Coordinates of C-alpha atoms in Angstrom, one line a residue:
Chain Y
X1 CA -17.6 -127.7 -99.1
X2 CA -15.9 -125.2 -96.9
X3 CA -19.3 -123.5 -96.2
X4 CA -20.5 -126.7 -94.6
X5 CA -17.4 -127.5 -92.5
X6 CA -16.7 -124.0 -91.2
X7 CA -19.7 -123.5 -89.0
X8 CA -19.1 -126.9 -87.4
X9 CA -15.5 -126.1 -86.6
X10 CA -16.5 -122.6 -85.4
X11 CA -19.1 -124.2 -83.2
X12 CA -16.7 -126.7 -81.7
X13 CA -14.2 -123.9 -81.1
X14 CA -17.0 -121.7 -79.7
X15 CA -18.0 -124.4 -77.3
X16 CA -14.6 -124.4 -75.8
X17 CA -14.2 -120.7 -75.7
X18 CA -17.7 -119.6 -74.9
X19 CA -18.6 -120.4 -71.3
X20 CA -22.3 -119.9 -72.1
X21 CA -22.2 -122.6 -74.8
X22 CA -20.2 -124.9 -72.5
X23 CA -22.7 -124.6 -69.7
X24 CA -25.5 -125.3 -72.2
X25 CA -23.7 -128.3 -73.6
X26 CA -23.1 -129.7 -70.1
X27 CA -26.7 -129.3 -69.0
X28 CA -28.0 -131.0 -72.2
X29 CA -25.4 -133.8 -71.8
X30 CA -26.5 -134.5 -68.2
X31 CA -30.2 -134.8 -69.3
X32 CA -29.3 -137.0 -72.3
X33 CA -27.1 -139.3 -70.1
X34 CA -29.8 -139.5 -67.4
X35 CA -32.3 -140.5 -70.1
X36 CA -30.1 -143.2 -71.7
X37 CA -28.7 -144.7 -68.5
X38 CA -31.9 -144.2 -66.3
X39 CA -32.2 -147.9 -65.3
X40 CA -28.5 -148.0 -64.3
X41 CA -28.2 -144.8 -62.3
X42 CA -31.7 -144.5 -60.7
X43 CA -31.3 -145.7 -57.1
X44 CA -34.9 -147.1 -56.9
X45 CA -37.6 -148.4 -59.3
X46 CA -39.5 -145.2 -60.3
X47 CA -42.9 -146.9 -60.2
X48 CA -42.7 -149.1 -57.1
X49 CA -44.7 -147.6 -54.2
X50 CA -43.4 -147.8 -50.7
X51 CA -46.2 -146.6 -48.5
X52 CA -44.2 -146.8 -45.3
X53 CA -41.9 -144.1 -46.7
X54 CA -44.5 -141.8 -48.2
X55 CA -43.9 -138.1 -48.3
X56 CA -40.4 -138.4 -46.7
X57 CA -38.4 -135.2 -47.1
X58 CA -34.9 -135.4 -48.8
X59 CA -32.6 -137.6 -46.8
X60 CA -29.5 -139.8 -47.4
X61 CA -31.7 -142.7 -48.3
X62 CA -33.9 -140.7 -50.7
X63 CA -31.8 -137.7 -51.9
X64 CA -34.8 -135.8 -53.3
X65 CA -37.4 -137.2 -50.9
X66 CA -40.4 -139.4 -51.8
X67 CA -43.9 -138.7 -53.2
X68 CA -47.3 -139.5 -51.7
X69 CA -47.0 -143.1 -52.7
X70 CA -43.5 -143.4 -51.3
X71 CA -41.8 -143.5 -54.7
X72 CA -38.3 -142.1 -54.9
X73 CA -38.4 -138.6 -56.4
X74 CA -34.8 -138.8 -57.7
X75 CA -35.5 -141.9 -59.6
X76 CA -38.6 -140.5 -61.1
X77 CA -36.9 -137.3 -62.1
X78 CA -34.2 -139.4 -63.8
X79 CA -36.7 -141.5 -65.7
X80 CA -38.7 -138.3 -66.5
X81 CA -35.8 -137.1 -68.6
X82 CA -36.7 -140.0 -71.0
X83 CA -40.1 -138.6 -71.7
X84 CA -39.1 -135.0 -72.1
X85 CA -36.3 -135.7 -74.5
X86 CA -38.3 -138.3 -76.4
X87 CA -41.2 -135.9 -76.9
X88 CA -38.8 -133.0 -77.6
X89 CA -36.8 -135.0 -80.2
X90 CA -39.6 -136.7 -82.1
X91 CA -41.9 -133.8 -82.2
X92 CA -39.2 -131.4 -83.5
X93 CA -37.7 -134.0 -85.8
X94 CA -41.1 -134.8 -87.2
X95 CA -42.0 -131.2 -87.7
X96 CA -38.6 -130.5 -89.2
X97 CA -38.8 -133.3 -91.8
X98 CA -42.4 -132.7 -92.8
X99 CA -42.3 -128.9 -92.5
X100 CA -39.1 -128.6 -94.5
X101 CA -40.5 -130.9 -97.2
X102 CA -43.6 -128.8 -97.5
X103 CA -41.6 -125.6 -97.5
X104 CA -39.3 -127.0 -100.3
X105 CA -42.2 -128.0 -102.4
X106 CA -44.1 -124.7 -101.9
X107 CA -41.0 -122.7 -102.6
X108 CA -39.7 -124.7 -105.6
X109 CA -42.9 -125.2 -107.5
X110 CA -44.7 -122.1 -106.5
X111 CA -48.2 -121.6 -108.0
X112 CA -51.2 -123.5 -106.6
X113 CA -49.1 -125.9 -104.5
X114 CA -47.5 -122.9 -102.8
X115 CA -50.8 -121.2 -102.2
X116 CA -52.5 -124.3 -100.7
X117 CA -49.6 -125.4 -98.5
X118 CA -48.8 -121.9 -97.2
X119 CA -52.5 -121.0 -96.5
X120 CA -52.9 -124.2 -94.5
X121 CA -49.7 -123.3 -92.6
X122 CA -51.1 -119.8 -92.0
X123 CA -54.2 -121.4 -90.4
X124 CA -52.0 -123.5 -88.1
X125 CA -50.1 -120.4 -87.2
X126 CA -53.3 -118.6 -86.4
X127 CA -53.7 -120.5 -83.1
X128 CA -51.7 -119.8 -80.0
X129 CA -49.5 -122.9 -80.0
X130 CA -50.3 -124.1 -76.4
X131 CA -54.0 -123.8 -77.2
X132 CA -53.7 -125.7 -80.4
X133 CA -51.6 -128.5 -78.8
X134 CA -54.2 -128.7 -76.0
X135 CA -57.1 -128.9 -78.4
X136 CA -55.3 -131.6 -80.5
X137 CA -54.3 -133.6 -77.5
X138 CA -57.9 -133.3 -76.1
X139 CA -59.5 -134.6 -79.3
X140 CA -57.0 -137.4 -79.9
X141 CA -57.1 -138.4 -76.2
X142 CA -54.3 -138.0 -73.7
X143 CA -51.2 -140.1 -74.4
X144 CA -47.5 -139.8 -75.1
X145 CA -47.7 -140.3 -78.8
X146 CA -50.6 -137.8 -79.2
X147 CA -48.5 -135.3 -77.3
X148 CA -45.7 -135.8 -79.8
X149 CA -48.2 -135.4 -82.7
X150 CA -49.8 -132.3 -81.2
X151 CA -46.4 -130.5 -80.6
X152 CA -45.2 -131.6 -84.1
X153 CA -48.3 -130.1 -85.8
X154 CA -47.9 -126.9 -83.9
X155 CA -44.3 -126.5 -85.1
X156 CA -44.9 -127.4 -88.7
X157 CA -45.4 -123.9 -90.1
X158 CA -42.2 -122.5 -88.5
X159 CA -40.1 -125.0 -90.5
X160 CA -42.3 -124.7 -93.7
X161 CA -41.9 -120.9 -93.7
X162 CA -38.1 -120.9 -93.2
X163 CA -37.6 -123.7 -95.8
X164 CA -39.8 -121.9 -98.3
X165 CA -38.0 -118.6 -97.9
X166 CA -34.6 -120.3 -98.3
X167 CA -35.8 -122.3 -101.3
X168 CA -37.0 -119.1 -103.1
X169 CA -33.5 -117.8 -102.9
X170 CA -31.6 -121.0 -103.7
X171 CA -33.7 -122.1 -106.7
X172 CA -32.5 -119.1 -108.7
X173 CA -28.8 -119.6 -108.1
X174 CA -26.6 -120.6 -111.0
X175 CA -25.7 -124.1 -109.8
X176 CA -29.4 -125.0 -109.6
X177 CA -30.0 -123.6 -113.1
X178 CA -26.9 -125.6 -114.2
X179 CA -28.3 -128.9 -112.9
X180 CA -31.6 -128.2 -114.5
X181 CA -29.9 -127.4 -117.8
X182 CA -28.0 -130.7 -117.5
X183 CA -31.3 -132.5 -117.3
X184 CA -31.2 -133.8 -113.7
X185 CA -34.6 -134.9 -112.4
X186 CA -36.7 -132.6 -110.2
X187 CA -36.4 -134.9 -107.1
X188 CA -32.6 -135.0 -107.5
X189 CA -32.4 -131.2 -107.8
X190 CA -34.7 -130.7 -104.9
X191 CA -33.2 -133.0 -102.4
X192 CA -29.6 -133.2 -103.5
X193 CA -29.0 -129.5 -104.3
X194 CA -31.7 -127.2 -102.9
X195 CA -32.3 -128.9 -99.6
X196 CA -28.7 -129.0 -98.3
X197 CA -28.5 -125.3 -98.9
X198 CA -31.6 -124.5 -96.9
X199 CA -30.6 -126.4 -93.8
X200 CA -28.5 -124.0 -91.7
X201 CA -31.3 -121.7 -90.4
X202 CA -33.6 -124.7 -90.1
X203 CA -31.2 -126.5 -87.7
X204 CA -30.7 -123.4 -85.6
X205 CA -34.5 -123.0 -85.3
X206 CA -34.8 -126.7 -84.5
X207 CA -32.4 -126.4 -81.5
X208 CA -34.5 -123.4 -80.1
X209 CA -37.8 -125.2 -80.8
X210 CA -36.4 -128.3 -78.9
X211 CA -36.4 -126.2 -75.8
X212 CA -39.9 -124.9 -76.5
X213 CA -41.1 -128.4 -77.2
X214 CA -39.9 -129.6 -73.8
X215 CA -41.8 -126.8 -72.1
X216 CA -44.9 -127.6 -74.1
X217 CA -44.7 -131.3 -73.3
X218 CA -44.4 -130.3 -69.6
X219 CA -47.5 -128.1 -70.0
X220 CA -49.5 -130.9 -71.5
X221 CA -48.3 -133.4 -68.8
X222 CA -49.1 -130.8 -66.2
X223 CA -52.6 -130.5 -67.4
X224 CA -52.9 -134.3 -67.6
X225 CA -52.8 -134.5 -71.4
X226 CA -49.3 -136.1 -71.8
X227 CA -48.0 -139.5 -70.9
X228 CA -50.3 -141.1 -68.4
X229 CA -49.5 -142.2 -64.8
X230 CA -47.7 -144.1 -63.5
X231 CA -45.1 -143.1 -66.2
X232 CA -43.1 -140.3 -64.6
X233 CA -42.9 -137.1 -66.5
X234 CA -41.6 -133.8 -65.1
X235 CA -45.0 -132.2 -65.9
X236 CA -47.2 -134.8 -64.3
X237 CA -44.9 -134.9 -61.2
X238 CA -45.5 -131.2 -60.8
X239 CA -49.2 -131.7 -61.3
X240 CA -49.2 -134.2 -58.5
X241 CA -47.1 -131.9 -56.3
X242 CA -49.7 -129.1 -56.3
X243 CA -51.8 -131.1 -53.8
X244 CA -49.0 -131.3 -51.3
X245 CA -47.4 -127.8 -51.5
X246 CA -48.1 -127.1 -47.8
X247 CA -46.2 -130.1 -46.3
X248 CA -44.1 -131.7 -49.1
X249 CA -42.8 -128.8 -51.2
X250 CA -39.8 -130.9 -52.4
X251 CA -42.2 -132.6 -54.7
X252 CA -42.5 -129.3 -56.6
X253 CA -38.9 -128.2 -56.4
X254 CA -37.1 -130.9 -58.3
X255 CA -39.2 -131.8 -61.3
X256 CA -39.5 -128.1 -62.0
X257 CA -35.8 -127.6 -61.6
X258 CA -35.2 -130.5 -64.0
X259 CA -37.3 -128.8 -66.7
X260 CA -35.8 -125.4 -66.1
X261 CA -32.2 -126.7 -66.3
X262 CA -32.7 -128.8 -69.4
X263 CA -34.6 -126.1 -71.3
X264 CA -31.9 -123.6 -70.2
X265 CA -29.3 -125.9 -71.6
X266 CA -31.0 -126.1 -75.0
X267 CA -31.6 -122.3 -75.1
X268 CA -27.9 -121.7 -74.3
X269 CA -26.9 -124.1 -77.0
X270 CA -29.4 -122.6 -79.5
X271 CA -28.1 -119.1 -78.8
X272 CA -24.5 -120.2 -79.4
X273 CA -25.6 -122.0 -82.6
X274 CA -27.3 -118.9 -83.8
X275 CA -24.3 -116.8 -83.1
X276 CA -22.2 -119.2 -85.1
X277 CA -24.4 -119.2 -88.1
X278 CA -25.5 -115.5 -87.9
X279 CA -22.6 -113.5 -86.5
X280 CA -24.6 -110.2 -86.7
X281 CA -26.6 -110.9 -83.6
X282 CA -25.6 -111.2 -80.0
Chain J
X1 CA -53.0 -96.6 -96.8
X2 CA -56.5 -97.5 -97.8
X3 CA -55.3 -100.1 -100.2
X4 CA -52.9 -101.5 -97.7
X5 CA -55.7 -101.9 -95.1
X6 CA -58.0 -103.5 -97.6
X7 CA -55.5 -106.0 -98.8
X8 CA -54.4 -106.8 -95.2
X9 CA -58.0 -107.3 -94.1
X10 CA -58.7 -109.4 -97.3
X11 CA -55.8 -111.7 -96.4
X12 CA -57.6 -112.5 -93.1
X13 CA -60.5 -114.1 -94.9
X14 CA -58.8 -117.4 -95.8
X15 CA -57.2 -117.6 -92.4
X16 CA -60.5 -117.0 -90.6
X17 CA -62.2 -119.5 -92.9
X18 CA -59.4 -122.0 -92.0
X19 CA -59.8 -121.5 -88.2
X20 CA -63.5 -122.0 -88.5
X21 CA -62.8 -125.3 -90.3
X22 CA -60.5 -126.3 -87.5
X23 CA -63.1 -125.5 -84.9
X24 CA -65.8 -127.3 -86.9
X25 CA -63.7 -130.5 -87.4
X26 CA -62.5 -130.4 -83.8
X27 CA -65.9 -131.8 -82.8
X28 CA -66.4 -133.9 -85.9
X29 CA -63.1 -135.7 -85.2
X30 CA -64.2 -136.9 -81.8
X31 CA -65.1 -140.6 -82.2
X32 CA -68.9 -141.2 -82.1
X33 CA -71.9 -139.1 -82.7
X34 CA -71.2 -135.3 -82.7
X35 CA -74.7 -134.6 -81.4
X36 CA -74.0 -136.9 -78.3
X37 CA -70.6 -135.3 -77.9
X38 CA -72.2 -131.8 -77.9
X39 CA -75.1 -132.7 -75.6
X40 CA -73.3 -135.0 -73.2
X41 CA -74.0 -138.7 -72.5
X42 CA -77.1 -138.0 -70.3
X43 CA -79.0 -136.2 -73.0
X44 CA -82.4 -137.6 -73.9
X45 CA -83.4 -139.0 -77.3
X46 CA -85.5 -136.0 -78.3
X47 CA -82.8 -133.4 -77.6
X48 CA -80.3 -135.5 -79.6
X49 CA -82.7 -135.8 -82.5
X50 CA -83.4 -132.1 -82.5
X51 CA -79.7 -131.2 -82.4
X52 CA -79.0 -133.8 -85.2
X53 CA -81.5 -131.9 -87.4
X54 CA -80.1 -128.5 -86.4
X55 CA -76.5 -129.6 -87.2
X56 CA -77.8 -131.2 -90.5
X57 CA -75.9 -134.4 -89.5
X58 CA -77.8 -136.4 -92.1
X59 CA -76.5 -134.2 -94.9
X60 CA -73.1 -134.0 -96.6
X61 CA -70.2 -132.5 -94.6
X62 CA -70.2 -129.3 -96.7
X63 CA -73.8 -128.5 -95.8
X64 CA -73.2 -129.4 -92.2
X65 CA -70.4 -126.8 -92.2
X66 CA -72.6 -124.2 -93.7
X67 CA -75.4 -124.8 -91.2
X68 CA -72.9 -124.6 -88.4
X69 CA -71.3 -121.4 -89.7
X70 CA -74.7 -119.7 -90.0
X71 CA -75.3 -120.4 -86.3
X72 CA -71.9 -119.1 -85.3
X73 CA -72.3 -115.9 -87.2
X74 CA -75.4 -115.2 -85.3
X75 CA -73.6 -115.7 -82.0
X76 CA -75.2 -119.1 -81.4
X77 CA -72.3 -121.2 -80.0
X78 CA -74.7 -123.8 -78.5
X79 CA -75.1 -124.6 -74.8
X80 CA -72.6 -125.8 -72.3
X81 CA -73.0 -129.5 -71.4
X82 CA -72.4 -128.6 -67.8
X83 CA -75.4 -126.6 -66.5
X84 CA -76.8 -125.8 -70.0
X85 CA -75.7 -122.1 -70.0
X86 CA -75.3 -120.5 -73.4
X87 CA -71.7 -120.7 -74.5
X88 CA -71.4 -117.2 -76.0
X89 CA -72.1 -115.2 -72.8
X90 CA -69.9 -117.6 -70.9
X91 CA -67.0 -116.8 -73.2
X92 CA -67.6 -113.1 -73.1
X93 CA -67.7 -113.2 -69.3
X94 CA -64.3 -115.0 -69.1
X95 CA -62.7 -112.4 -71.4
X96 CA -62.8 -109.7 -68.6
X97 CA -60.5 -111.5 -66.1
X98 CA -58.2 -112.6 -68.9
X99 CA -57.8 -109.0 -70.2
X100 CA -57.1 -107.7 -66.7
X101 CA -54.5 -110.3 -66.0
X102 CA -52.9 -109.8 -69.5
X103 CA -52.7 -106.0 -69.1
X104 CA -51.2 -106.4 -65.6
X105 CA -48.6 -108.9 -66.9
X106 CA -47.6 -106.6 -69.8
X107 CA -47.2 -103.6 -67.5
X108 CA -45.0 -105.6 -65.1
X109 CA -42.9 -106.9 -68.0
X110 CA -42.4 -103.4 -69.4
X111 CA -41.4 -101.9 -66.0
X112 CA -38.8 -104.7 -65.6
X113 CA -37.6 -105.2 -69.1
X114 CA -37.2 -101.7 -70.6
X115 CA -34.8 -100.3 -68.0
X116 CA -32.9 -103.6 -67.7
X117 CA -32.5 -103.7 -71.5
X118 CA -31.3 -100.1 -71.7
X119 CA -28.8 -100.6 -68.9
X120 CA -27.5 -103.8 -70.4
X121 CA -27.1 -102.1 -73.8
X122 CA -25.5 -98.9 -72.6
X123 CA -23.1 -100.8 -70.4
X124 CA -22.4 -103.6 -72.8
X125 CA -20.2 -106.5 -71.4
X126 CA -20.4 -105.1 -67.9
X127 CA -21.4 -107.2 -64.9
X128 CA -24.9 -105.6 -65.1
X129 CA -25.2 -106.7 -68.8
X130 CA -24.2 -110.3 -68.1
X131 CA -26.5 -110.4 -65.1
X132 CA -29.5 -109.0 -67.0
X133 CA -28.9 -111.2 -70.1
X134 CA -28.5 -114.3 -68.0
X135 CA -31.6 -113.5 -66.0
X136 CA -33.5 -113.0 -69.3
X137 CA -32.4 -116.4 -70.6
X138 CA -33.5 -118.0 -67.3
X139 CA -36.8 -116.3 -67.6
X140 CA -37.2 -117.8 -71.1
X141 CA -36.3 -121.2 -69.9
X142 CA -38.6 -121.2 -66.8
X143 CA -41.8 -123.2 -67.3
X144 CA -44.5 -120.7 -66.2
X145 CA -46.3 -123.2 -64.0
X146 CA -43.1 -123.9 -62.0
X147 CA -42.5 -120.2 -61.5
X148 CA -46.2 -119.9 -60.4
X149 CA -45.7 -122.8 -57.9
X150 CA -42.5 -121.3 -56.6
X151 CA -44.2 -117.9 -56.1
X152 CA -47.1 -119.6 -54.2
X153 CA -44.6 -121.5 -52.0
X154 CA -42.7 -118.3 -51.2
X155 CA -45.6 -115.8 -50.8
X156 CA -48.5 -117.9 -49.7
X157 CA -46.8 -120.7 -47.7
X158 CA -43.3 -119.7 -46.4
X159 CA -44.2 -116.0 -45.9
X160 CA -48.0 -116.0 -46.2
X161 CA -48.8 -112.5 -47.3
X162 CA -50.7 -113.2 -50.6
X163 CA -53.5 -115.6 -51.5
X164 CA -52.4 -118.7 -53.5
X165 CA -55.4 -118.6 -55.8
X166 CA -58.8 -117.1 -56.3
X167 CA -60.5 -114.1 -57.8
X168 CA -62.7 -111.2 -56.8
X169 CA -64.1 -108.7 -59.3
X170 CA -62.3 -105.3 -59.0
X171 CA -65.7 -103.7 -58.9
X172 CA -66.6 -105.6 -55.8
X173 CA -63.4 -105.3 -53.8
X174 CA -60.4 -103.6 -55.6
X175 CA -57.9 -104.3 -52.9
X176 CA -58.6 -108.0 -52.6
X177 CA -58.6 -108.1 -56.4
X178 CA -55.1 -106.7 -56.4
X179 CA -53.9 -109.2 -53.8
X180 CA -55.2 -112.0 -56.0
X181 CA -53.7 -110.4 -59.1
X182 CA -50.1 -110.0 -58.0
X183 CA -48.8 -113.6 -58.2
X184 CA -50.4 -114.7 -61.5
X185 CA -49.4 -111.3 -63.1
X186 CA -45.8 -111.8 -62.0
X187 CA -45.8 -115.4 -63.3
X188 CA -47.2 -114.3 -66.7
X189 CA -45.1 -111.1 -66.8
X190 CA -41.7 -112.8 -66.2
X191 CA -41.6 -114.7 -69.5
X192 CA -42.7 -111.6 -71.4
X193 CA -40.1 -109.5 -69.6
X194 CA -37.4 -111.9 -70.6
X195 CA -38.2 -111.6 -74.3
X196 CA -38.7 -107.8 -74.2
X197 CA -35.4 -107.3 -72.3
X198 CA -33.5 -109.2 -75.0
X199 CA -35.2 -107.2 -77.8
X200 CA -34.7 -103.9 -76.0
X201 CA -31.0 -104.7 -75.5
X202 CA -30.5 -105.8 -79.1
X203 CA -32.2 -102.8 -80.7
X204 CA -30.6 -100.3 -78.3
X205 CA -27.2 -101.7 -79.2
X206 CA -28.0 -101.2 -82.9
X207 CA -29.3 -97.6 -82.4
X208 CA -26.4 -96.6 -80.1
X209 CA -24.0 -97.3 -83.0
X210 CA -25.9 -95.0 -85.4
X211 CA -24.4 -91.8 -86.6
X212 CA -27.0 -89.5 -85.2
X213 CA -26.3 -90.8 -81.7
X214 CA -22.6 -90.1 -82.2
X215 CA -23.5 -86.6 -83.5
X216 CA -25.7 -86.0 -80.5
X217 CA -22.9 -87.0 -78.2
X218 CA -20.4 -84.9 -80.0
X219 CA -22.6 -81.9 -79.6
X220 CA -22.2 -82.3 -75.9
X221 CA -25.8 -83.4 -75.1
X222 CA -25.8 -85.1 -71.7
X223 CA -25.6 -89.0 -71.9
X224 CA -29.0 -89.4 -70.2
X225 CA -30.7 -87.2 -72.8
X226 CA -29.0 -89.0 -75.7
X227 CA -30.1 -92.4 -74.4
X228 CA -33.7 -91.5 -73.9
X229 CA -34.4 -88.7 -76.5
X230 CA -32.3 -89.9 -79.4
X231 CA -31.6 -93.6 -79.0
X232 CA -34.6 -95.1 -77.1
X233 CA -37.2 -93.3 -79.2
X234 CA -35.9 -95.0 -82.3
X235 CA -35.5 -98.4 -80.6
X236 CA -39.2 -98.3 -79.7
X237 CA -40.5 -99.5 -83.1
X238 CA -39.3 -103.2 -82.9
X239 CA -40.2 -103.2 -79.2
X240 CA -43.8 -102.1 -80.0
X241 CA -43.9 -104.9 -82.7
X242 CA -42.8 -107.5 -80.1
X243 CA -45.4 -106.2 -77.7
X244 CA -48.1 -106.9 -80.3
X245 CA -46.8 -110.4 -80.8
X246 CA -46.8 -110.9 -77.1
X247 CA -50.4 -109.7 -76.7
X248 CA -51.2 -112.7 -79.0
X249 CA -48.9 -115.1 -77.1
X250 CA -50.6 -114.0 -73.9
X251 CA -53.8 -115.8 -75.1
X252 CA -51.8 -119.0 -75.0
X253 CA -49.8 -118.1 -71.8
X254 CA -53.0 -117.5 -69.8
X255 CA -54.0 -121.1 -70.3
X256 CA -51.4 -122.4 -67.8
X257 CA -51.3 -119.4 -65.5
X258 CA -55.0 -119.2 -65.0
X259 CA -55.1 -123.0 -64.3
X260 CA -52.4 -122.8 -61.6
X261 CA -54.0 -119.8 -59.9
X262 CA -57.7 -120.7 -60.5
X263 CA -58.2 -117.4 -62.4
X264 CA -61.6 -117.5 -64.0
X265 CA -60.6 -116.4 -67.5
X266 CA -60.8 -117.8 -71.0
X267 CA -57.7 -120.1 -70.4
X268 CA -59.1 -121.8 -67.4
X269 CA -62.5 -122.1 -69.0
X270 CA -60.9 -123.9 -72.0
X271 CA -59.0 -126.3 -69.8
X272 CA -61.9 -127.1 -67.6
X273 CA -64.1 -127.6 -70.7
X274 CA -61.6 -130.0 -72.2
X275 CA -61.6 -132.2 -69.1
X276 CA -65.4 -132.1 -68.7
X277 CA -65.6 -133.0 -72.4
X278 CA -67.8 -129.9 -72.7
X279 CA -67.2 -129.7 -76.5
X280 CA -69.5 -126.7 -77.3
X281 CA -67.4 -124.6 -74.9
X282 CA -64.1 -126.0 -76.2
X283 CA -65.2 -125.3 -79.8
X284 CA -66.3 -121.7 -78.9
X285 CA -63.2 -121.0 -76.9
X286 CA -60.9 -122.2 -79.6
X287 CA -62.7 -120.2 -82.3
X288 CA -62.9 -117.0 -80.2
X289 CA -59.2 -117.3 -79.1
X290 CA -57.9 -117.9 -82.6
X291 CA -60.0 -115.0 -84.0
X292 CA -58.7 -112.6 -81.3
X293 CA -55.2 -113.8 -82.0
X294 CA -55.5 -113.1 -85.7
X295 CA -57.1 -109.7 -85.1
X296 CA -54.4 -108.7 -82.6
X297 CA -51.7 -109.6 -85.2
X298 CA -53.5 -107.5 -87.8
X299 CA -53.6 -104.5 -85.4
X300 CA -49.9 -105.0 -84.7
X301 CA -49.2 -104.9 -88.4
X302 CA -51.2 -101.7 -88.8
X303 CA -49.7 -99.9 -85.8
X304 CA -46.3 -100.9 -87.1
X305 CA -46.8 -99.3 -90.4
X306 CA -48.3 -96.2 -88.8
X307 CA -45.4 -95.6 -86.4
X308 CA -42.6 -96.4 -88.8
X309 CA -42.7 -94.2 -91.9
X310 CA -39.9 -96.4 -93.5
X311 CA -42.2 -99.3 -93.9
X312 CA -43.6 -99.3 -97.4
X313 CA -47.3 -99.8 -97.7
X314 CA -47.2 -101.2 -101.2

């Protein structure tokens, strides 16, 4: 079991020693806390308009100013964290579970199953991811759930390819042969023995794709294909800000900064994770 | 080489078949009658009936696909719902601005990333290295539309020296074209520069450790010459590969950048068509972009094997 424990311990140690990782962890933690405790820490209701205070610049009352309907930008940025992390988490988790499963099956059984699964994955991979996510969101209609679906589908082939490559290596190892010889069922071998040994690179990739998924969600929202107003998302807040750049630029500063800092956090963490699992790089 | 090319091209067939299926089903998955989706709600009965016959909508799905594929292969992508223009010339017309923007972005990214990557690698763990590496990570984490908006704020509103959006053909007014080009090209180039810088730094670090670089140094060749002649030349191969991959990614990146800056390329065309429910244009744009993406990746593979004699062609 030492192979499973060591990276975790190394990672925890690295977090303390490596300032990059510590910064990343802090940024992600802030976003997660904001998302969980949004109703407690947001100073105003994010959706209640106050037309008397519309387009007010940052002040003591409204730390990050107000938007064109007089809604508090700080509160909306805090609530926006919920959408970004929700979409990021569920799209990556969904793609990870399904993609890993497909990759395991393709790699373990080979033959026709392998050919069919991987050719389909090749086709998904043949589209620039933003374009495919856009097309899917456009056909399914704009909504939060469809944004999750679109981003998950786009990320499927990444996990399937890694899981398949890992499985091809692991299935030939002695301990897998041994279990087969002992008469264990296929499902047991696949999920109890092969899968745990494919997970390390999949988790590293997952942390990096989490960052990418948050950006893709913000693109979809920015184009109007994500969660619909009045639900605040960082992307649709920026979309709204475009109309007021001349006289209310703070509307553009803060949602963008929120995306940037959260994604930076996940990228820093992902880099640190990769260094832990693959010490050759960096 | 001939065999390699043939097998590589043959491997495209199932992928192109698959992308055509995706584009085909894109319209079939829209709830309701595909003929109405393709003609718009205001279309008259006669036109709808004619299109239903043309698309073979009363026949099994397989035959519908064959009928559609026949049209596509002859360049008949249908007509745009808005204005009734033919889709194919519309797509070809949008490719020009997209290509110009992409090339400019790639050039900007190379000018920034290659020197930065080399400096970071040759002075590893220096302040310059940390600075460049952190800047690259920031570039990767920056959503491109936010960078675009910040550039507009800075150069069009606070210090108004460049236009916020628009386009003029370089054949009509080259100078104004350049003034429109600067901000979107910077926006698109920044993310590319970040990835290229990281790759340049990583491969240079590897090459600088190689024996022949140590030999060159030991012979007393000036450091500058060692870096450029001996090290960088060998670091180019992975960088060229990355550039190929980025050419493909640009096809996705332009979607956002062109929308922010109203740049009349294939990305803006796609987004506008999605919102206008102009499905013939969406279908054509998706098919064209995916095909280009696949072809660019093929070219990258071929160039890669040509410049690196170590890659086996078997």
